[in-house]
Every structure is written in structure tokens, then in C-alpha cells.
Amino acid sequence: MIPGPQNAITGVPGITVGSAEDTERPTGTTVVLADRPVTAAAAITGGAPGTRGVTILQDGSIETGIDAVVLSGGSAFGLDAAGGAMDALRRAGRGYAMGSARVPIVPAAIIFDLLTGRSADAPTGWDTPPWFELGRRAAEKALAGSTPVPLGNAGAGMGARAGGLKGGQGSASIVWIGGDRQITTAALAVANPIGRVLMPGSRAFWAAPLERNGEFGGIPLPDGPLTADALDFPFEGLSTGTATTLAVVATTLALNRSQCARVARMAHDGMARAIRPVHTPLDGDSVFVLATGETAVENPVADTARAGIMAADCVARAIARGVYAARALPGLPAWRDLDDAGTPRDG
């Protein structure tokens, strides 16, 4: 297994990404678009999720492919981004045909970023919530074709925070080659967890054992065991629903919905390898899986399990890459601002 040439979800043929930001707020939206309707599923493990259109991905729902997945800041307001994306896709002739009408199928999930870069008592400061337009802009960029996936303060990662650090948008890929057969699996993640992505007292990422080619700094793991105090976490005073890590996984395998759902559940293990603690009552952690169908499934058990392994590794790496690439916002230091002990250099 080796990283794909783009080391991003756009390395899966037929997948494009569009990101749009409001840097003044700050917030943003990301659209992961397939070039045709694809089989998909979702797994939601966090205790405080915010989603739209996810029930269509469950077994027992109508068997229809989806057009895109929207990830957005804005808390519940940000679910409007899916409407903007749907409008852009409808104008492009995309969507499920219902007579002469077309209805794009666009599940969505959100993070809470309403207070990022603002004082706790600051007003939200809009006349009209911006996320419908952000969704439209992001979808239009995705429709325009594949470009490098922006990392860090981009798309839905614009206002993300990660355990006291600036969070962000990241992506990673893996290509498995077995004889004349090749499988590409990749992930895009928005890291906005309550938990920490760094090992206590260091700049090393929890995901460091999975790092490829120094993609998030190549920082060595700290020596010796961690103390009990270092492994504790201060939950007191934290609010439910103010954190979430989101991920979209794409694979070239021709998985069915049930197989996609299994891969989505396995992909959550990537969050557990990159964040501590994760899947708390305070987080809304959600994973979507898209199967583009380029590679036939030869062994349903082995291929599904292998895709799940690849997905989990990619999710962990994407989370770390998003934080590694992020830039500081007022009151929120970035990884690049830390000293070797994991403390902001300005004190």
C-alpha cells in the first residue's frame, strides 16, 4: 500500500472537491462530488451529530446513488449549505429524475464553528446566514473539475478547532496493488474534535505511526510511557455539540450499500488512531463512504475488509494533515506555532 500520486481524495477517479470560505466569520463549506451517482453509506458514532439527508443511506431506503456529500461549518445553520449545493447541481443537470424534475441527492453533516475567532459573547454578525451561498460556490468549484484539495484553513475546516489547536481540512490516499489489480481508497476529513490530536507534552501526532513520507512533519514519538495525569482529559465545562470530526471516504471498489456501511464503521477506527478521546457525548463524529465502482469486487469479505483498513488509515492521516497545515486564528494557535513540548511559542 502506497500513497496515491495526489495523496488526496481526488486521486479516486471521478471524485472532485470544491471548497468555499468566509474568512471574516470564519467558516466554510466543502463539497465532495462524484461525476455520476454512486453507491454510498454513512456511520455516525459521535454523541452529538448534525446531519441532513442521511436516512437515504440506510438499508431499507430506496436504492439510489448519491451525487455529492456536503461538509460545512455553521452548526445547524450550516445544513443550508446542502441546499446551495443542490441548486448548483440542479442547474448543471444533475440529480435523481422525477418526471421532468431533477433532485440531486446530497447528504450533509456539520461542525460547530460559530465562536471560532470570536469572543464568546460576540454576535453571529450576519443579516442572512452565509452557508447556502457557500454550498453553491463550493459545488460550482467541484463541478468545474479536479484541482488540488486545499488543506488546513479551507472549506469546512476554515473555522475548525482541534483540542485547543486550530483544526482544519485534510486529505490522504492509499493505493493497493495486487498483481494486475489495483484499489485506490482515500479520505477527506474535517478535524474539529473535543479531543487532542497530539501526544501529551510533544508536537507528535497520535497518527504518527501511520504517517507516509513526512506528510505531517515527521515528528518522532516521545520517549517513555505517558503518565496517568497526561492521559486524563478535562471534560468539565465543555458543551455538548460544539465539536465534531467529519470524513468522506471514496474507493474505486464496486461495493454495495451494506459493504459501504461496513467500511464506514471501520473508517471510524482512523479517528480513534488520530484523536484522544474520540466519539464522546460531545462530538458528532460522522463518516460517509462513496464507492465509484471502477474495480470489481472479487472476494466480498476480503475486498470489503481491505477497503476498511485503507479507509481507517486514510482518515487518521487526513485528520493529522488538516491540523498540520492549519494556520492560527485569533486566540487559537496552530500546530506550526508550538515548541517541542507542544506549548505555543508565544507563551
mmCIF file of C-alpha atoms in Angstrom:
data_model
loop_
_atom_site.group_PDB
_atom_site.id
_atom_site.type_symbol
_atom_site.label_atom_id
_atom_site.label_comp_id
_atom_site.label_asym_id
_atom_site.label_seq_id
_atom_site.Cartn_x
_atom_site.Cartn_y
_atom_site.Cartn_z
ATOM 1 C CA MET A 1 0.000 0.000 0.000
ATOM 2 C CA ILE A 2 1.439 3.349 -1.080
ATOM 3 C CA PRO A 3 0.009 6.895 -1.119
ATOM 4 C CA GLY A 4 -1.577 7.875 -4.413
ATOM 5 C CA PRO A 5 0.142 10.495 -6.580
ATOM 6 C CA GLN A 6 -2.159 13.252 -5.293
ATOM 7 C CA ASN A 7 -2.358 11.896 -1.728
ATOM 8 C CA ALA A 8 -5.924 13.187 -1.683
ATOM 9 C CA ILE A 9 -9.487 12.027 -2.218
ATOM 10 C CA THR A 10 -9.343 13.447 -5.749
ATOM 11 C CA GLY A 11 -6.942 10.606 -6.556
ATOM 12 C CA VAL A 12 -10.025 8.393 -6.829
ATOM 13 C CA PRO A 13 -11.122 8.811 -10.462
ATOM 14 C CA GLY A 14 -14.409 10.651 -10.821
ATOM 15 C CA ILE A 15 -14.171 12.465 -7.464
ATOM 16 C CA THR A 16 -13.706 16.239 -7.319
ATOM 17 C CA VAL A 17 -13.713 18.620 -4.369
ATOM 18 C CA GLY A 18 -14.862 22.208 -4.085
ATOM 19 C CA SER A 19 -14.209 24.427 -1.068
ATOM 20 C CA ALA A 20 -15.599 27.863 -0.234
ATOM 21 C CA GLU A 21 -14.793 30.057 2.751
ATOM 22 C CA ASP A 22 -15.985 33.129 4.593
ATOM 23 C CA THR A 23 -12.682 34.245 6.101
ATOM 24 C CA GLU A 24 -14.230 37.084 8.104
ATOM 25 C CA ARG A 25 -16.559 34.856 10.109
ATOM 26 C CA PRO A 26 -14.555 32.394 9.798
ATOM 27 C CA THR A 27 -16.395 29.375 8.390
ATOM 28 C CA GLY A 28 -16.681 27.391 5.187
ATOM 29 C CA THR A 29 -18.147 24.515 3.218
ATOM 30 C CA THR A 30 -16.685 21.565 1.325
ATOM 31 C CA VAL A 31 -18.415 19.578 -1.408
ATOM 32 C CA VAL A 32 -17.158 16.122 -2.390
ATOM 33 C CA LEU A 33 -18.679 15.428 -5.804
ATOM 34 C CA ALA A 34 -18.893 12.232 -7.831
ATOM 35 C CA ASP A 35 -19.076 12.531 -11.602
ATOM 36 C CA ARG A 36 -22.150 10.273 -11.582
ATOM 37 C CA PRO A 37 -24.466 8.881 -8.869
ATOM 38 C CA VAL A 38 -22.529 6.453 -6.663
ATOM 39 C CA THR A 39 -23.359 3.883 -4.010
ATOM 40 C CA ALA A 40 -22.875 5.290 -0.528
ATOM 41 C CA ALA A 41 -23.431 4.728 3.179
ATOM 42 C CA ALA A 42 -22.714 6.516 6.434
ATOM 43 C CA ALA A 43 -21.765 5.649 10.004
ATOM 44 C CA ILE A 44 -22.383 8.124 12.807
ATOM 45 C CA THR A 45 -20.626 7.344 16.072
ATOM 46 C CA GLY A 46 -20.388 10.646 17.917
ATOM 47 C CA GLY A 47 -22.953 11.583 20.538
ATOM 48 C CA ALA A 48 -23.981 14.980 19.117
ATOM 49 C CA PRO A 49 -24.233 14.774 15.307
ATOM 50 C CA GLY A 50 -25.745 17.324 12.953
ATOM 51 C CA THR A 51 -26.761 15.812 9.615
ATOM 52 C CA ARG A 52 -29.166 16.145 6.718
ATOM 53 C CA GLY A 53 -30.338 13.516 4.234
ATOM 54 C CA VAL A 54 -28.505 10.647 5.925
ATOM 55 C CA THR A 55 -31.523 8.308 6.233
ATOM 56 C CA ILE A 56 -31.432 7.759 2.452
ATOM 57 C CA LEU A 57 -28.124 5.944 3.018
ATOM 58 C CA GLN A 58 -29.571 3.354 5.389
ATOM 59 C CA ASP A 59 -30.518 -0.186 4.463
ATOM 60 C CA GLY A 60 -34.215 -0.360 3.646
ATOM 61 C CA SER A 61 -34.230 3.049 1.934
ATOM 62 C CA ILE A 62 -34.629 3.421 -1.817
ATOM 63 C CA GLU A 63 -31.586 2.114 -3.703
ATOM 64 C CA THR A 64 -30.387 5.267 -5.412
ATOM 65 C CA GLY A 65 -26.927 6.663 -5.834
ATOM 66 C CA ILE A 66 -25.906 9.974 -4.348
ATOM 67 C CA ASP A 67 -24.426 12.917 -6.212
ATOM 68 C CA ALA A 68 -22.294 14.565 -3.540
ATOM 69 C CA VAL A 69 -21.596 14.947 0.160
ATOM 70 C CA VAL A 70 -21.515 18.356 1.826
ATOM 71 C CA LEU A 71 -19.441 19.089 4.926
ATOM 72 C CA SER A 72 -19.921 22.508 6.461
ATOM 73 C CA GLY A 73 -19.257 24.796 9.359
ATOM 74 C CA GLY A 74 -22.089 26.808 10.858
ATOM 75 C CA SER A 75 -23.614 24.293 13.254
ATOM 76 C CA ALA A 76 -27.276 23.652 12.354
ATOM 77 C CA PHE A 77 -27.290 26.811 10.224
ATOM 78 C CA GLY A 78 -24.644 25.160 8.065
ATOM 79 C CA LEU A 79 -27.033 22.443 6.922
ATOM 80 C CA ASP A 80 -28.316 25.098 4.493
ATOM 81 C CA ALA A 81 -25.100 24.510 2.531
ATOM 82 C CA ALA A 82 -26.608 21.300 1.150
ATOM 83 C CA GLY A 83 -29.417 23.348 -0.391
ATOM 84 C CA GLY A 84 -26.934 25.626 -2.134
ATOM 85 C CA ALA A 85 -25.001 22.640 -3.437
ATOM 86 C CA MET A 86 -28.219 21.014 -4.655
ATOM 87 C CA ASP A 87 -29.144 24.177 -6.538
ATOM 88 C CA ALA A 88 -25.773 24.289 -8.308
ATOM 89 C CA LEU A 89 -26.042 20.606 -9.234
ATOM 90 C CA ARG A 90 -29.612 21.030 -10.468
ATOM 91 C CA ARG A 91 -28.526 23.869 -12.715
ATOM 92 C CA ALA A 92 -25.831 21.528 -14.086
ATOM 93 C CA GLY A 93 -28.450 18.881 -14.917
ATOM 94 C CA ARG A 94 -27.502 16.572 -12.054
ATOM 95 C CA GLY A 95 -29.955 14.761 -9.798
ATOM 96 C CA TYR A 96 -32.448 11.948 -9.444
ATOM 97 C CA ALA A 97 -35.014 12.139 -12.248
ATOM 98 C CA MET A 98 -38.604 12.508 -11.056
ATOM 99 C CA GLY A 99 -40.604 13.144 -14.196
ATOM 100 C CA SER A 100 -39.249 16.339 -15.698
ATOM 101 C CA ALA A 101 -37.708 17.396 -12.384
ATOM 102 C CA ARG A 102 -34.270 16.538 -11.103
ATOM 103 C CA VAL A 103 -33.464 16.311 -7.408
ATOM 104 C CA PRO A 104 -29.766 15.998 -6.506
ATOM 105 C CA ILE A 105 -29.168 13.571 -3.638
ATOM 106 C CA VAL A 106 -26.759 15.357 -1.303
ATOM 107 C CA PRO A 107 -26.323 14.173 2.301
ATOM 108 C CA ALA A 108 -24.618 16.638 4.626
ATOM 109 C CA ALA A 109 -23.007 16.983 8.039
ATOM 110 C CA ILE A 110 -21.841 19.996 10.016
ATOM 111 C CA ILE A 111 -19.339 21.126 12.625
ATOM 112 C CA PHE A 112 -19.759 23.863 15.232
ATOM 113 C CA ASP A 113 -17.527 26.848 14.482
ATOM 114 C CA LEU A 114 -19.768 29.790 15.413
ATOM 115 C CA LEU A 115 -17.371 31.051 18.094
ATOM 116 C CA THR A 116 -14.058 30.384 16.367
ATOM 117 C CA GLY A 117 -12.025 33.558 16.071
ATOM 118 C CA ARG A 118 -14.626 35.480 18.079
ATOM 119 C CA SER A 119 -15.193 36.329 21.711
ATOM 120 C CA ALA A 120 -17.701 34.105 23.460
ATOM 121 C CA ASP A 121 -20.258 36.934 23.733
ATOM 122 C CA ALA A 122 -19.875 38.219 20.161
ATOM 123 C CA PRO A 123 -22.993 38.211 17.979
ATOM 124 C CA THR A 124 -23.051 35.907 14.972
ATOM 125 C CA GLY A 125 -22.943 39.008 12.807
ATOM 126 C CA TRP A 126 -24.943 38.176 9.690
ATOM 127 C CA ASP A 127 -28.068 39.559 8.041
ATOM 128 C CA THR A 128 -28.550 36.298 6.164
ATOM 129 C CA PRO A 129 -26.743 33.077 7.139
ATOM 130 C CA PRO A 130 -23.978 32.564 4.543
ATOM 131 C CA TRP A 131 -23.960 28.785 4.211
ATOM 132 C CA PHE A 132 -26.468 28.358 1.350
ATOM 133 C CA GLU A 133 -24.240 30.539 -0.819
ATOM 134 C CA LEU A 134 -21.083 28.842 0.435
ATOM 135 C CA GLY A 135 -22.578 25.485 -0.553
ATOM 136 C CA ARG A 136 -23.414 26.782 -4.011
ATOM 137 C CA ARG A 137 -19.919 28.185 -4.516
ATOM 138 C CA ALA A 138 -18.227 25.008 -3.316
ATOM 139 C CA ALA A 139 -20.379 22.855 -5.598
ATOM 140 C CA GLU A 140 -19.634 25.075 -8.584
ATOM 141 C CA LYS A 141 -15.915 24.647 -7.938
ATOM 142 C CA ALA A 142 -16.332 20.878 -7.723
ATOM 143 C CA LEU A 143 -18.310 20.875 -10.971
ATOM 144 C CA ALA A 144 -15.526 22.844 -12.665
ATOM 145 C CA GLY A 145 -13.183 19.861 -12.324
ATOM 146 C CA SER A 146 -10.424 18.411 -10.219
ATOM 147 C CA THR A 147 -7.955 20.752 -8.555
ATOM 148 C CA PRO A 148 -5.619 20.107 -5.611
ATOM 149 C CA VAL A 149 -7.557 19.696 -2.372
ATOM 150 C CA PRO A 150 -6.773 22.701 -0.146
ATOM 151 C CA LEU A 151 -5.592 21.727 3.335
ATOM 152 C CA GLY A 152 -5.817 23.445 6.709
ATOM 153 C CA ASN A 153 -7.923 26.628 6.806
ATOM 154 C CA ALA A 154 -10.068 25.615 3.859
ATOM 155 C CA GLY A 155 -13.665 24.644 3.214
ATOM 156 C CA ALA A 156 -15.418 23.249 6.258
ATOM 157 C CA GLY A 157 -12.069 23.316 8.050
ATOM 158 C CA MET A 158 -11.852 27.114 7.913
ATOM 159 C CA GLY A 159 -13.234 27.579 11.435
ATOM 160 C CA ALA A 160 -12.338 24.170 12.853
ATOM 161 C CA ARG A 161 -10.508 23.698 16.149
ATOM 162 C CA ALA A 162 -8.880 20.535 17.466
ATOM 163 C CA GLY A 163 -8.405 20.132 21.198
ATOM 164 C CA GLY A 164 -7.190 23.694 21.767
ATOM 165 C CA LEU A 165 -5.368 23.972 18.443
ATOM 166 C CA LYS A 166 -6.526 25.248 15.077
ATOM 167 C CA GLY A 167 -8.149 22.325 13.279
ATOM 168 C CA GLY A 168 -8.601 22.033 9.557
ATOM 169 C CA GLN A 169 -9.329 20.138 6.383
ATOM 170 C CA GLY A 170 -7.033 17.285 5.391
ATOM 171 C CA SER A 171 -6.896 14.511 2.833
ATOM 172 C CA ALA A 172 -4.888 11.347 2.193
ATOM 173 C CA SER A 173 -4.938 8.302 -0.085
ATOM 174 C CA ILE A 174 -3.665 4.733 -0.385
ATOM 175 C CA VAL A 175 -3.238 2.591 -3.493
ATOM 176 C CA TRP A 176 -3.201 -1.189 -3.032
ATOM 177 C CA ILE A 177 -1.629 -3.198 -5.847
ATOM 178 C CA GLY A 178 -2.104 -6.947 -6.049
ATOM 179 C CA GLY A 179 -0.884 -8.491 -9.282
ATOM 180 C CA ASP A 180 -2.775 -6.847 -12.128
ATOM 181 C CA ARG A 181 -5.396 -5.451 -9.747
ATOM 182 C CA GLN A 182 -5.371 -2.018 -8.127
ATOM 183 C CA ILE A 183 -7.621 -0.449 -5.489
ATOM 184 C CA THR A 184 -7.499 3.227 -4.563
ATOM 185 C CA THR A 185 -9.098 4.372 -1.330
ATOM 186 C CA ALA A 186 -8.852 7.916 0.008
ATOM 187 C CA ALA A 187 -10.356 10.225 2.599
ATOM 188 C CA LEU A 188 -11.111 13.872 3.197
ATOM 189 C CA ALA A 189 -11.513 14.852 6.853
ATOM 190 C CA VAL A 190 -12.505 17.962 8.771
ATOM 191 C CA ALA A 191 -10.821 17.851 12.172
ATOM 192 C CA ASN A 192 -12.840 19.694 14.821
ATOM 193 C CA PRO A 193 -12.731 17.339 17.831
ATOM 194 C CA ILE A 194 -13.025 17.918 21.567
ATOM 195 C CA GLY A 195 -10.099 15.509 21.912
ATOM 196 C CA ARG A 196 -6.433 16.151 21.239
ATOM 197 C CA VAL A 197 -4.585 15.173 18.062
ATOM 198 C CA LEU A 198 -1.132 15.461 19.672
ATOM 199 C CA MET A 199 0.513 13.220 22.223
ATOM 200 C CA PRO A 200 0.800 14.990 25.606
ATOM 201 C CA GLY A 201 3.876 17.162 26.019
ATOM 202 C CA SER A 202 5.002 16.965 22.399
ATOM 203 C CA ARG A 203 4.345 18.041 18.812
ATOM 204 C CA ALA A 204 3.934 14.408 17.725
ATOM 205 C CA PHE A 205 0.576 13.369 16.291
ATOM 206 C CA TRP A 206 -1.253 10.347 17.665
ATOM 207 C CA ALA A 207 -1.464 9.289 13.995
ATOM 208 C CA ALA A 208 2.356 9.350 13.627
ATOM 209 C CA PRO A 209 2.766 5.551 13.187
ATOM 210 C CA LEU A 210 0.663 5.786 10.008
ATOM 211 C CA GLU A 211 2.478 8.788 8.507
ATOM 212 C CA ARG A 212 3.786 8.482 4.936
ATOM 213 C CA ASN A 213 6.682 10.485 3.514
ATOM 214 C CA GLY A 214 6.716 13.098 6.290
ATOM 215 C CA GLU A 215 3.252 14.300 5.299
ATOM 216 C CA PHE A 216 2.612 15.841 8.726
ATOM 217 C CA GLY A 217 6.048 16.820 9.896
ATOM 218 C CA GLY A 218 7.762 13.518 10.634
ATOM 219 C CA ILE A 219 7.920 14.354 14.338
ATOM 220 C CA PRO A 220 9.269 11.381 16.344
ATOM 221 C CA LEU A 221 7.194 9.876 19.121
ATOM 222 C CA PRO A 222 8.150 10.933 22.669
ATOM 223 C CA ASP A 223 10.314 8.588 24.700
ATOM 224 C CA GLY A 224 8.926 6.568 27.583
ATOM 225 C CA PRO A 225 5.401 5.841 28.785
ATOM 226 C CA LEU A 226 2.807 8.552 29.250
ATOM 227 C CA THR A 227 1.849 9.421 32.823
ATOM 228 C CA ALA A 228 -1.635 8.844 34.173
ATOM 229 C CA ASP A 229 -2.140 12.605 34.506
ATOM 230 C CA ALA A 230 -1.136 13.144 30.887
ATOM 231 C CA LEU A 231 -3.733 10.619 29.769
ATOM 232 C CA ASP A 232 -6.592 12.284 31.650
ATOM 233 C CA PHE A 233 -8.818 14.824 29.906
ATOM 234 C CA PRO A 234 -10.648 17.899 31.329
ATOM 235 C CA PHE A 235 -14.272 17.353 30.289
ATOM 236 C CA GLU A 236 -15.694 19.724 32.900
ATOM 237 C CA GLY A 237 -17.059 22.933 31.434
ATOM 238 C CA LEU A 238 -17.279 21.638 27.865
ATOM 239 C CA SER A 239 -20.557 21.940 25.966
ATOM 240 C CA THR A 240 -22.381 19.218 24.070
ATOM 241 C CA GLY A 241 -22.483 19.654 20.307
ATOM 242 C CA THR A 242 -19.553 22.054 19.976
ATOM 243 C CA ALA A 243 -17.165 19.562 18.364
ATOM 244 C CA THR A 244 -17.197 17.016 15.572
ATOM 245 C CA THR A 245 -14.831 15.280 13.191
ATOM 246 C CA LEU A 246 -16.237 14.552 9.744
ATOM 247 C CA ALA A 247 -14.842 12.374 6.966
ATOM 248 C CA VAL A 248 -15.714 11.319 3.446
ATOM 249 C CA VAL A 249 -14.064 8.162 2.116
ATOM 250 C CA ALA A 250 -14.026 7.210 -1.567
ATOM 251 C CA THR A 251 -12.935 3.884 -3.017
ATOM 252 C CA THR A 252 -12.695 2.543 -6.544
ATOM 253 C CA LEU A 253 -14.259 -0.758 -5.445
ATOM 254 C CA ALA A 254 -17.758 -1.650 -6.663
ATOM 255 C CA LEU A 255 -19.153 -2.056 -3.153
ATOM 256 C CA ASN A 256 -22.855 -2.348 -2.397
ATOM 257 C CA ARG A 257 -24.539 -0.262 0.277
ATOM 258 C CA SER A 258 -24.058 -2.813 3.054
ATOM 259 C CA GLN A 259 -20.373 -3.132 2.209
ATOM 260 C CA CYS A 260 -20.020 0.663 2.180
ATOM 261 C CA ALA A 261 -21.617 0.751 5.624
ATOM 262 C CA ARG A 262 -19.080 -1.760 6.931
ATOM 263 C CA VAL A 263 -16.218 0.313 5.509
ATOM 264 C CA ALA A 264 -17.699 3.444 7.119
ATOM 265 C CA ARG A 265 -17.753 1.746 10.523
ATOM 266 C CA MET A 266 -14.170 0.564 10.080
ATOM 267 C CA ALA A 267 -13.126 4.062 8.973
ATOM 268 C CA HIS A 268 -14.114 5.407 12.383
ATOM 269 C CA ASP A 269 -11.116 3.487 13.746
ATOM 270 C CA GLY A 270 -8.996 6.048 11.921
ATOM 271 C CA MET A 271 -10.470 8.754 14.122
ATOM 272 C CA ALA A 272 -9.546 6.681 17.174
ATOM 273 C CA ARG A 273 -5.943 6.452 15.925
ATOM 274 C CA ALA A 274 -5.692 10.207 15.413
ATOM 275 C CA ILE A 275 -7.737 11.722 18.271
ATOM 276 C CA ARG A 276 -7.904 11.074 22.005
ATOM 277 C CA PRO A 277 -10.601 10.966 23.288
ATOM 278 C CA VAL A 278 -12.941 10.435 20.356
ATOM 279 C CA HIS A 279 -16.625 9.551 19.837
ATOM 280 C CA THR A 280 -17.515 11.306 23.090
ATOM 281 C CA PRO A 281 -21.012 12.538 24.020
ATOM 282 C CA LEU A 282 -19.743 15.982 22.996
ATOM 283 C CA ASP A 283 -18.725 15.086 19.410
ATOM 284 C CA GLY A 284 -20.842 14.400 16.330
ATOM 285 C CA ASP A 285 -18.336 12.199 14.508
ATOM 286 C CA SER A 286 -19.612 11.029 11.116
ATOM 287 C CA VAL A 287 -18.124 9.127 8.161
ATOM 288 C CA PHE A 288 -19.531 8.831 4.628
ATOM 289 C CA VAL A 289 -18.271 6.227 2.147
ATOM 290 C CA LEU A 290 -18.630 6.510 -1.646
ATOM 291 C CA ALA A 291 -17.942 3.553 -3.961
ATOM 292 C CA THR A 292 -17.230 4.611 -7.543
ATOM 293 C CA GLY A 293 -17.284 1.046 -8.899
ATOM 294 C CA GLU A 294 -14.227 1.105 -11.145
ATOM 295 C CA THR A 295 -12.726 -2.014 -9.560
ATOM 296 C CA ALA A 296 -14.817 -5.190 -9.470
ATOM 297 C CA VAL A 297 -15.209 -6.965 -6.140
ATOM 298 C CA GLU A 298 -13.602 -10.405 -6.435
ATOM 299 C CA ASN A 299 -13.801 -11.520 -2.808
ATOM 300 C CA PRO A 300 -16.624 -9.725 -0.951
ATOM 301 C CA VAL A 301 -15.185 -10.351 2.506
ATOM 302 C CA ALA A 302 -11.522 -9.673 1.732
ATOM 303 C CA ASP A 303 -12.159 -6.665 -0.501
ATOM 304 C CA THR A 304 -14.553 -5.031 1.962
ATOM 305 C CA ALA A 305 -12.161 -5.623 4.859
ATOM 306 C CA ARG A 306 -9.180 -4.317 2.890
ATOM 307 C CA ALA A 307 -11.117 -1.180 1.922
ATOM 308 C CA GLY A 308 -11.930 -0.683 5.597
ATOM 309 C CA ILE A 309 -8.272 -0.958 6.595
ATOM 310 C CA MET A 310 -7.309 1.541 3.916
ATOM 311 C CA ALA A 311 -10.147 3.880 4.869
ATOM 312 C CA ALA A 312 -9.205 3.933 8.555
ATOM 313 C CA ASP A 313 -5.559 4.670 7.781
ATOM 314 C CA CYS A 314 -6.504 7.440 5.356
ATOM 315 C CA VAL A 315 -8.922 9.050 7.817
ATOM 316 C CA ALA A 316 -6.233 9.138 10.529
ATOM 317 C CA ARG A 317 -3.669 10.637 8.166
ATOM 318 C CA ALA A 318 -6.172 13.155 6.764
ATOM 319 C CA ILE A 319 -7.005 14.389 10.274
ATOM 320 C CA ALA A 320 -3.335 14.922 11.087
ATOM 321 C CA ARG A 321 -2.660 16.590 7.733
ATOM 322 C CA GLY A 322 -5.549 19.008 8.290
ATOM 323 C CA VAL A 323 -4.179 20.137 11.659
ATOM 324 C CA TYR A 324 -0.575 20.170 10.415
ATOM 325 C CA ALA A 325 -1.484 22.526 7.550
ATOM 326 C CA ALA A 326 -3.728 24.847 9.577
ATOM 327 C CA ARG A 327 -2.859 28.465 10.318
ATOM 328 C CA ALA A 328 -3.606 30.269 13.593
ATOM 329 C CA LEU A 329 -6.676 32.417 14.187
ATOM 330 C CA PRO A 330 -7.135 34.971 16.989
ATOM 331 C CA GLY A 331 -6.913 33.115 20.290
ATOM 332 C CA LEU A 332 -6.328 29.785 18.587
ATOM 333 C CA PRO A 333 -2.725 28.683 17.948
ATOM 334 C CA ALA A 334 -1.789 26.376 15.100
ATOM 335 C CA TRP A 335 0.470 23.311 15.192
ATOM 336 C CA ARG A 336 3.204 25.296 13.467
ATOM 337 C CA ASP A 337 3.218 27.712 16.432
ATOM 338 C CA LEU A 338 4.164 25.043 19.020
ATOM 339 C CA ASP A 339 7.542 24.326 20.554
ATOM 340 C CA ASP A 340 8.888 20.819 21.004
ATOM 341 C CA ALA A 341 6.913 20.394 24.247
ATOM 342 C CA GLY A 342 3.656 21.173 22.446
ATOM 343 C CA THR A 343 3.344 24.645 24.021
ATOM 344 C CA PRO A 344 2.584 27.783 21.961
ATOM 345 C CA ARG A 345 5.827 29.679 21.451
ATOM 346 C CA ASP A 346 4.223 32.983 22.454
ATOM 347 C CA GLY A 347 3.600 31.565 25.906
#
